[in-house]
mmCIF file of C-alpha atoms in Angstrom:
data_model
loop_
_atom_site.group_PDB
_atom_site.id
_atom_site.type_symbol
_atom_site.label_atom_id
_atom_site.label_comp_id
_atom_site.label_asym_id
_atom_site.label_seq_id
_atom_site.Cartn_x
_atom_site.Cartn_y
_atom_site.Cartn_z
ATOM 1 C CA UNK A 1 146.492 101.625 109.758
ATOM 2 C CA UNK A 2 143.372 99.609 109.064
ATOM 3 C CA UNK A 3 143.186 97.632 105.877
ATOM 4 C CA UNK A 4 140.235 95.704 104.419
ATOM 5 C CA UNK A 5 140.182 92.014 104.944
ATOM 6 C CA UNK A 6 140.983 90.085 101.823
ATOM 7 C CA UNK A 7 138.778 86.967 101.406
ATOM 8 C CA UNK A 8 138.704 84.159 98.970
ATOM 9 C CA UNK A 9 136.012 84.863 96.288
ATOM 10 C CA UNK A 10 134.584 81.354 96.673
ATOM 11 C CA UNK A 11 134.126 81.796 100.427
ATOM 12 C CA UNK A 12 132.705 85.270 99.780
ATOM 13 C CA UNK A 13 130.023 83.763 97.583
ATOM 14 C CA UNK A 14 129.293 81.008 100.073
ATOM 15 C CA UNK A 15 128.947 83.538 102.876
ATOM 16 C CA UNK A 16 126.740 85.895 100.874
ATOM 17 C CA UNK A 17 123.260 86.387 102.423
ATOM 18 C CA UNK A 18 121.484 85.136 99.284
ATOM 19 C CA UNK A 19 123.629 81.994 98.993
ATOM 20 C CA UNK A 20 122.489 80.562 102.369
ATOM 21 C CA UNK A 21 118.805 80.240 101.773
ATOM 22 C CA UNK A 22 119.545 79.138 98.195
ATOM 23 C CA UNK A 23 121.797 76.427 99.520
ATOM 24 C CA UNK A 24 119.311 75.245 102.089
ATOM 25 C CA UNK A 25 116.553 75.252 99.351
ATOM 26 C CA UNK A 26 118.709 73.014 97.166
ATOM 27 C CA UNK A 27 119.296 70.618 100.122
ATOM 28 C CA UNK A 28 115.546 70.492 100.883
ATOM 29 C CA UNK A 29 114.730 69.764 97.212
ATOM 30 C CA UNK A 30 117.308 66.928 97.216
ATOM 31 C CA UNK A 31 115.765 65.484 100.377
ATOM 32 C CA UNK A 32 112.388 65.742 98.798
ATOM 33 C CA UNK A 33 113.457 63.936 95.698
ATOM 34 C CA UNK A 34 115.367 61.251 97.573
ATOM 35 C CA UNK A 35 112.494 60.660 100.076
ATOM 36 C CA UNK A 36 109.970 60.180 97.139
ATOM 37 C CA UNK A 37 112.239 57.626 95.497
ATOM 38 C CA UNK A 38 113.255 55.700 98.614
ATOM 39 C CA UNK A 39 109.800 55.380 100.073
ATOM 40 C CA UNK A 40 108.225 54.951 96.609
ATOM 41 C CA UNK A 41 105.582 57.551 97.266
ATOM 42 C CA UNK A 42 102.945 57.495 94.483
ATOM 43 C CA UNK A 43 102.909 60.441 92.145
ATOM 44 C CA UNK A 44 99.229 61.241 93.014
ATOM 45 C CA UNK A 45 100.263 61.869 96.626
ATOM 46 C CA UNK A 46 103.574 63.746 96.212
ATOM 47 C CA UNK A 47 105.209 64.489 92.873
ATOM 48 C CA UNK A 48 108.935 64.587 92.345
ATOM 49 C CA UNK A 49 110.743 67.873 91.817
ATOM 50 C CA UNK A 50 111.281 66.974 88.193
ATOM 51 C CA UNK A 51 107.543 66.502 87.670
ATOM 52 C CA UNK A 52 107.005 69.963 89.101
ATOM 53 C CA UNK A 53 109.655 71.395 86.719
ATOM 54 C CA UNK A 54 107.885 69.768 83.840
ATOM 55 C CA UNK A 55 104.535 71.369 85.082
ATOM 56 C CA UNK A 56 106.322 74.692 85.156
ATOM 57 C CA UNK A 57 107.550 74.147 81.523
ATOM 58 C CA UNK A 58 104.109 72.962 80.232
ATOM 59 C CA UNK A 59 101.897 75.309 82.205
ATOM 60 C CA UNK A 60 104.275 78.219 82.841
ATOM 61 C CA UNK A 61 102.382 80.658 80.656
ATOM 62 C CA UNK A 62 99.092 79.757 82.300
ATOM 63 C CA UNK A 63 100.503 80.085 85.828
ATOM 64 C CA UNK A 64 102.057 83.396 85.049
ATOM 65 C CA UNK A 65 98.711 84.658 83.639
ATOM 66 C CA UNK A 66 96.889 83.437 86.697
ATOM 67 C CA UNK A 67 99.384 85.015 89.023
ATOM 68 C CA UNK A 68 98.467 88.524 87.830
ATOM 69 C CA UNK A 69 94.912 88.701 89.423
ATOM 70 C CA UNK A 70 96.287 87.116 92.669
ATOM 71 C CA UNK A 71 99.131 89.650 92.910
ATOM 72 C CA UNK A 72 96.715 92.567 92.142
ATOM 73 C CA UNK A 73 94.289 91.499 94.863
ATOM 74 C CA UNK A 74 97.243 90.941 97.274
ATOM 75 C CA UNK A 75 98.667 94.458 96.593
ATOM 76 C CA UNK A 76 95.240 96.042 96.839
ATOM 77 C CA UNK A 77 94.471 94.338 100.126
ATOM 78 C CA UNK A 78 97.902 95.184 101.510
ATOM 79 C CA UNK A 79 97.505 98.858 100.419
ATOM 80 C CA UNK A 80 94.233 98.979 102.339
ATOM 81 C CA UNK A 81 95.798 97.316 105.426
ATOM 82 C CA UNK A 82 98.532 99.931 105.515
ATOM 83 C CA UNK A 83 96.148 102.842 104.714
ATOM 84 C CA UNK A 84 93.651 101.893 107.389
ATOM 85 C CA UNK A 85 95.805 100.038 109.869
ATOM 86 C CA UNK A 86 98.400 102.776 110.587
ATOM 87 C CA UNK A 87 95.853 105.497 111.297
ATOM 88 C CA UNK A 88 93.894 103.049 113.471
ATOM 89 C CA UNK A 89 97.099 102.348 115.360
ATOM 90 C CA UNK A 90 97.642 106.100 115.890
ATOM 91 C CA UNK A 91 94.124 106.484 117.235
ATOM 92 C CA UNK A 92 94.319 103.470 119.586
ATOM 93 C CA UNK A 93 97.769 104.489 120.869
ATOM 94 C CA UNK A 94 96.768 108.043 121.338
ATOM 95 C CA UNK A 95 93.453 107.604 123.173
ATOM 96 C CA UNK A 96 92.653 105.196 125.957
ATOM 97 C CA UNK A 97 88.971 105.626 125.252
ATOM 98 C CA UNK A 98 89.302 104.557 121.616
ATOM 99 C CA UNK A 99 91.580 101.677 122.726
ATOM 100 C CA UNK A 100 89.042 100.410 125.292
ATOM 101 C CA UNK A 101 86.252 100.318 122.608
ATOM 102 C CA UNK A 102 88.011 99.440 119.492
ATOM 103 C CA UNK A 103 90.963 97.148 120.298
ATOM 104 C CA UNK A 104 88.963 94.308 121.839
ATOM 105 C CA UNK A 105 86.714 94.300 118.770
ATOM 106 C CA UNK A 106 89.824 94.069 116.533
ATOM 107 C CA UNK A 107 91.033 91.075 118.558
ATOM 108 C CA UNK A 108 87.624 89.477 118.437
ATOM 109 C CA UNK A 109 87.484 89.871 114.601
ATOM 110 C CA UNK A 110 90.659 87.859 114.243
ATOM 111 C CA UNK A 111 89.146 84.914 115.980
ATOM 112 C CA UNK A 112 86.590 84.507 113.118
ATOM 113 C CA UNK A 113 87.921 82.133 110.391
ATOM 114 C CA UNK A 114 88.141 84.135 107.125
ATOM 115 C CA UNK A 115 87.246 80.988 105.137
ATOM 116 C CA UNK A 116 83.907 80.906 106.984
ATOM 117 C CA UNK A 117 82.968 84.492 106.105
ATOM 118 C CA UNK A 118 84.523 84.733 102.688
ATOM 119 C CA UNK A 119 81.359 83.267 101.066
ATOM 120 C CA UNK A 120 79.483 86.272 102.346
ATOM 121 C CA UNK A 121 81.664 88.639 100.438
ATOM 122 C CA UNK A 122 80.864 86.721 97.257
ATOM 123 C CA UNK A 123 77.175 87.029 98.042
ATOM 124 C CA UNK A 124 77.544 90.759 98.742
ATOM 125 C CA UNK A 125 80.009 91.861 96.065
ATOM 126 C CA UNK A 126 79.849 89.185 93.386
ATOM 127 C CA UNK A 127 82.644 87.113 91.822
ATOM 128 C CA UNK A 128 84.981 89.978 90.921
ATOM 129 C CA UNK A 129 88.124 91.171 92.572
ATOM 130 C CA UNK A 130 86.425 92.887 95.542
ATOM 131 C CA UNK A 131 85.944 89.785 97.695
ATOM 132 C CA UNK A 132 89.581 88.768 97.246
ATOM 133 C CA UNK A 133 90.758 92.292 98.136
ATOM 134 C CA UNK A 134 88.561 92.229 101.248
ATOM 135 C CA UNK A 135 89.846 88.840 102.307
ATOM 136 C CA UNK A 136 93.486 90.058 101.865
ATOM 137 C CA UNK A 137 92.656 93.237 103.860
ATOM 138 C CA UNK A 138 91.075 91.355 106.713
ATOM 139 C CA UNK A 139 94.151 89.078 107.098
ATOM 140 C CA UNK A 140 96.644 91.811 106.620
ATOM 141 C CA UNK A 141 95.290 94.671 108.717
ATOM 142 C CA UNK A 142 95.588 93.204 112.167
ATOM 143 C CA UNK A 143 99.443 92.853 112.163
ATOM 144 C CA UNK A 144 99.814 96.447 111.028
ATOM 145 C CA UNK A 145 97.513 97.705 113.806
ATOM 146 C CA UNK A 146 99.171 95.652 116.603
ATOM 147 C CA UNK A 147 102.756 96.593 115.513
ATOM 148 C CA UNK A 148 101.769 100.212 115.045
ATOM 149 C CA UNK A 149 100.206 100.476 118.509
ATOM 150 C CA UNK A 150 103.271 98.884 119.972
ATOM 151 C CA UNK A 151 105.537 101.360 118.205
ATOM 152 C CA UNK A 152 103.600 104.470 119.022
ATOM 153 C CA UNK A 153 103.224 103.405 122.714
ATOM 154 C CA UNK A 154 106.911 102.715 123.031
ATOM 155 C CA UNK A 155 107.954 106.360 122.486
ATOM 156 C CA UNK A 156 109.564 107.542 125.746
ATOM 157 C CA UNK A 157 107.686 110.336 127.596
ATOM 158 C CA UNK A 158 110.957 112.229 128.016
ATOM 159 C CA UNK A 159 111.201 112.540 124.213
ATOM 160 C CA UNK A 160 107.748 114.126 124.015
ATOM 161 C CA UNK A 161 108.541 116.428 127.005
ATOM 162 C CA UNK A 162 111.716 117.563 125.185
ATOM 163 C CA UNK A 163 109.778 118.342 122.077
ATOM 164 C CA UNK A 164 107.235 120.328 124.105
ATOM 165 C CA UNK A 165 109.969 122.221 125.939
ATOM 166 C CA UNK A 166 111.248 123.333 122.488
ATOM 167 C CA UNK A 167 107.812 124.811 121.683
ATOM 168 C CA UNK A 168 106.980 122.089 119.143
ATOM 169 C CA UNK A 169 103.406 121.742 118.118
ATOM 170 C CA UNK A 170 101.474 118.383 118.382
ATOM 171 C CA UNK A 171 101.967 117.875 114.652
ATOM 172 C CA UNK A 172 105.644 118.636 114.914
ATOM 173 C CA UNK A 173 105.999 116.332 117.833
ATOM 174 C CA UNK A 174 104.274 113.479 115.995
ATOM 175 C CA UNK A 175 106.367 114.043 112.749
ATOM 176 C CA UNK A 176 109.750 114.437 114.481
ATOM 177 C CA UNK A 177 109.378 112.126 117.512
ATOM 178 C CA UNK A 178 106.455 109.684 117.502
ATOM 179 C CA UNK A 179 106.357 108.600 113.822
ATOM 180 C CA UNK A 180 110.144 108.007 113.376
ATOM 181 C CA UNK A 181 110.227 106.060 116.599
ATOM 182 C CA UNK A 182 107.326 103.900 115.545
ATOM 183 C CA UNK A 183 108.529 103.270 111.985
ATOM 184 C CA UNK A 184 110.563 100.083 112.703
ATOM 185 C CA UNK A 185 107.585 98.489 114.493
ATOM 186 C CA UNK A 186 105.317 99.574 111.695
ATOM 187 C CA UNK A 187 107.465 98.011 109.043
ATOM 188 C CA UNK A 188 107.632 94.830 111.061
ATOM 189 C CA UNK A 189 103.821 94.767 110.916
ATOM 190 C CA UNK A 190 103.831 95.503 107.175
ATOM 191 C CA UNK A 191 106.241 92.604 106.460
ATOM 192 C CA UNK A 192 103.803 90.224 108.242
ATOM 193 C CA UNK A 193 100.847 91.873 106.585
ATOM 194 C CA UNK A 194 102.050 91.425 103.029
ATOM 195 C CA UNK A 195 102.570 87.738 103.377
ATOM 196 C CA UNK A 196 99.150 87.320 105.016
ATOM 197 C CA UNK A 197 97.680 89.329 102.251
ATOM 198 C CA UNK A 198 98.805 86.643 99.747
ATOM 199 C CA UNK A 199 96.961 84.069 101.892
ATOM 200 C CA UNK A 200 93.852 86.224 102.005
ATOM 201 C CA UNK A 201 93.705 86.727 98.298
ATOM 202 C CA UNK A 202 93.983 82.902 97.758
ATOM 203 C CA UNK A 203 91.179 82.396 100.290
ATOM 204 C CA UNK A 204 89.005 84.720 98.282
ATOM 205 C CA UNK A 205 89.850 82.842 95.123
ATOM 206 C CA UNK A 206 89.007 79.519 96.808
ATOM 207 C CA UNK A 207 85.521 80.635 97.705
ATOM 208 C CA UNK A 208 84.423 82.249 94.434
ATOM 209 C CA UNK A 209 86.600 82.914 91.487
ATOM 210 C CA UNK A 210 87.329 81.634 88.001
ATOM 211 C CA UNK A 211 90.853 83.089 87.848
ATOM 212 C CA UNK A 212 93.910 83.414 90.027
ATOM 213 C CA UNK A 213 96.394 80.967 91.590
ATOM 214 C CA UNK A 214 93.748 79.996 94.204
ATOM 215 C CA UNK A 215 91.494 78.905 91.379
ATOM 216 C CA UNK A 216 94.330 76.934 89.875
ATOM 217 C CA UNK A 217 94.970 75.210 93.162
ATOM 218 C CA UNK A 218 91.392 74.260 93.568
ATOM 219 C CA UNK A 219 91.118 72.962 90.041
ATOM 220 C CA UNK A 220 94.386 71.018 90.328
ATOM 221 C CA UNK A 221 93.277 69.299 93.570
ATOM 222 C CA UNK A 222 89.965 68.390 92.018
ATOM 223 C CA UNK A 223 91.680 66.788 88.958
ATOM 224 C CA UNK A 224 94.574 65.248 90.962
ATOM 225 C CA UNK A 225 97.111 67.399 88.986
ATOM 226 C CA UNK A 226 99.612 67.359 91.839
ATOM 227 C CA UNK A 227 102.647 68.743 89.891
ATOM 228 C CA UNK A 228 100.515 71.757 88.719
ATOM 229 C CA UNK A 229 99.278 72.326 92.227
ATOM 230 C CA UNK A 230 102.877 72.264 93.668
ATOM 231 C CA UNK A 231 103.956 74.631 90.944
ATOM 232 C CA UNK A 232 101.178 77.050 91.831
ATOM 233 C CA UNK A 233 102.180 76.743 95.559
ATOM 234 C CA UNK A 234 105.799 77.547 94.708
ATOM 235 C CA UNK A 235 104.707 80.553 92.607
ATOM 236 C CA UNK A 236 102.646 81.818 95.557
ATOM 237 C CA UNK A 237 105.602 81.436 97.871
ATOM 238 C CA UNK A 238 107.737 83.384 95.427
ATOM 239 C CA UNK A 239 105.203 86.200 95.282
ATOM 240 C CA UNK A 240 105.215 86.432 99.094
ATOM 241 C CA UNK A 241 109.098 86.426 99.191
ATOM 242 C CA UNK A 242 109.288 89.142 96.530
ATOM 243 C CA UNK A 243 106.810 91.370 98.260
ATOM 244 C CA UNK A 244 108.485 90.803 101.655
ATOM 245 C CA UNK A 245 111.805 91.700 100.104
ATOM 246 C CA UNK A 246 110.339 94.945 98.618
ATOM 247 C CA UNK A 247 108.991 96.039 101.998
ATOM 248 C CA UNK A 248 112.430 95.176 103.515
ATOM 249 C CA UNK A 249 114.066 97.328 100.892
ATOM 250 C CA UNK A 250 111.768 100.204 101.520
ATOM 251 C CA UNK A 251 112.478 99.926 105.335
ATOM 252 C CA UNK A 252 116.173 100.121 104.586
ATOM 253 C CA UNK A 253 115.680 103.342 102.680
ATOM 254 C CA UNK A 254 113.219 104.929 105.166
ATOM 255 C CA UNK A 255 114.843 103.965 108.452
ATOM 256 C CA UNK A 256 118.565 103.486 107.759
ATOM 257 C CA UNK A 257 119.396 104.782 111.201
ATOM 258 C CA UNK A 258 117.711 101.970 113.001
ATOM 259 C CA UNK A 259 119.861 99.396 114.815
ATOM 260 C CA UNK A 260 118.317 96.556 112.710
ATOM 261 C CA UNK A 261 119.695 98.077 109.586
ATOM 262 C CA UNK A 262 123.293 98.475 110.792
ATOM 263 C CA UNK A 263 126.021 96.130 109.576
ATOM 264 C CA UNK A 264 129.153 95.291 111.486
ATOM 265 C CA UNK A 265 132.394 96.288 109.746
ATOM 266 C CA UNK A 266 135.359 94.118 110.324
ATOM 267 C CA UNK A 267 138.828 95.518 109.725
ATOM 268 C CA UNK A 268 142.280 94.100 110.330
ATOM 269 C CA UNK A 269 145.315 96.026 111.523
#
């Protein structure tokens, strides 16, 4: 008869998935602090972790306030990436003609530095949120399209033939065969997209904005306020991690049957 394995609570905490990255983060912060002190790096080049913590304490309210427009632009750009990228992937995967015309142009568009064309968005759309959303969209849409095309093209022909033999319509075949099979690849693209959308929103704020964490970074660099700049960078990283975690959670709920979501169960006899 199988019985659950009894483990030490301390070891269980150490082996927890969240404990490993937290432990590594603590080690990296310690190395950061020790390196600054040993090599006597000036504060105007690299601040100590304690200086960054003081910046969080003094400017925490301002940083939280400036994080709101950055997060809104990120979410809007990511939503556009998903809403446009997934249908584009369906069209490219379903038609060789569309793929021949459209796919090379998409690849070509990714070779253009977004920092170089972001000022055009400010000229065309002003200093509001629109340029930031467009920058986030342009950086986030390509991974969704590439992953979606790969997912839809990886559906085995035998599965489609089986659906046709059961008198399934094209819509039913898509809903019951093609889309579920492509969902893991689509979610992989969405995870990359949501982190790139954060970068795109900051690029838009760099070019023309008087709010957001990108504006804070630009102002901090100009004033040599390195602790505030590092605090803003850490907050941006946290936004990306949280959004990535949300997409991962949605994936677990939508495709729990996929092999990547399975967990090994260990039992002892």
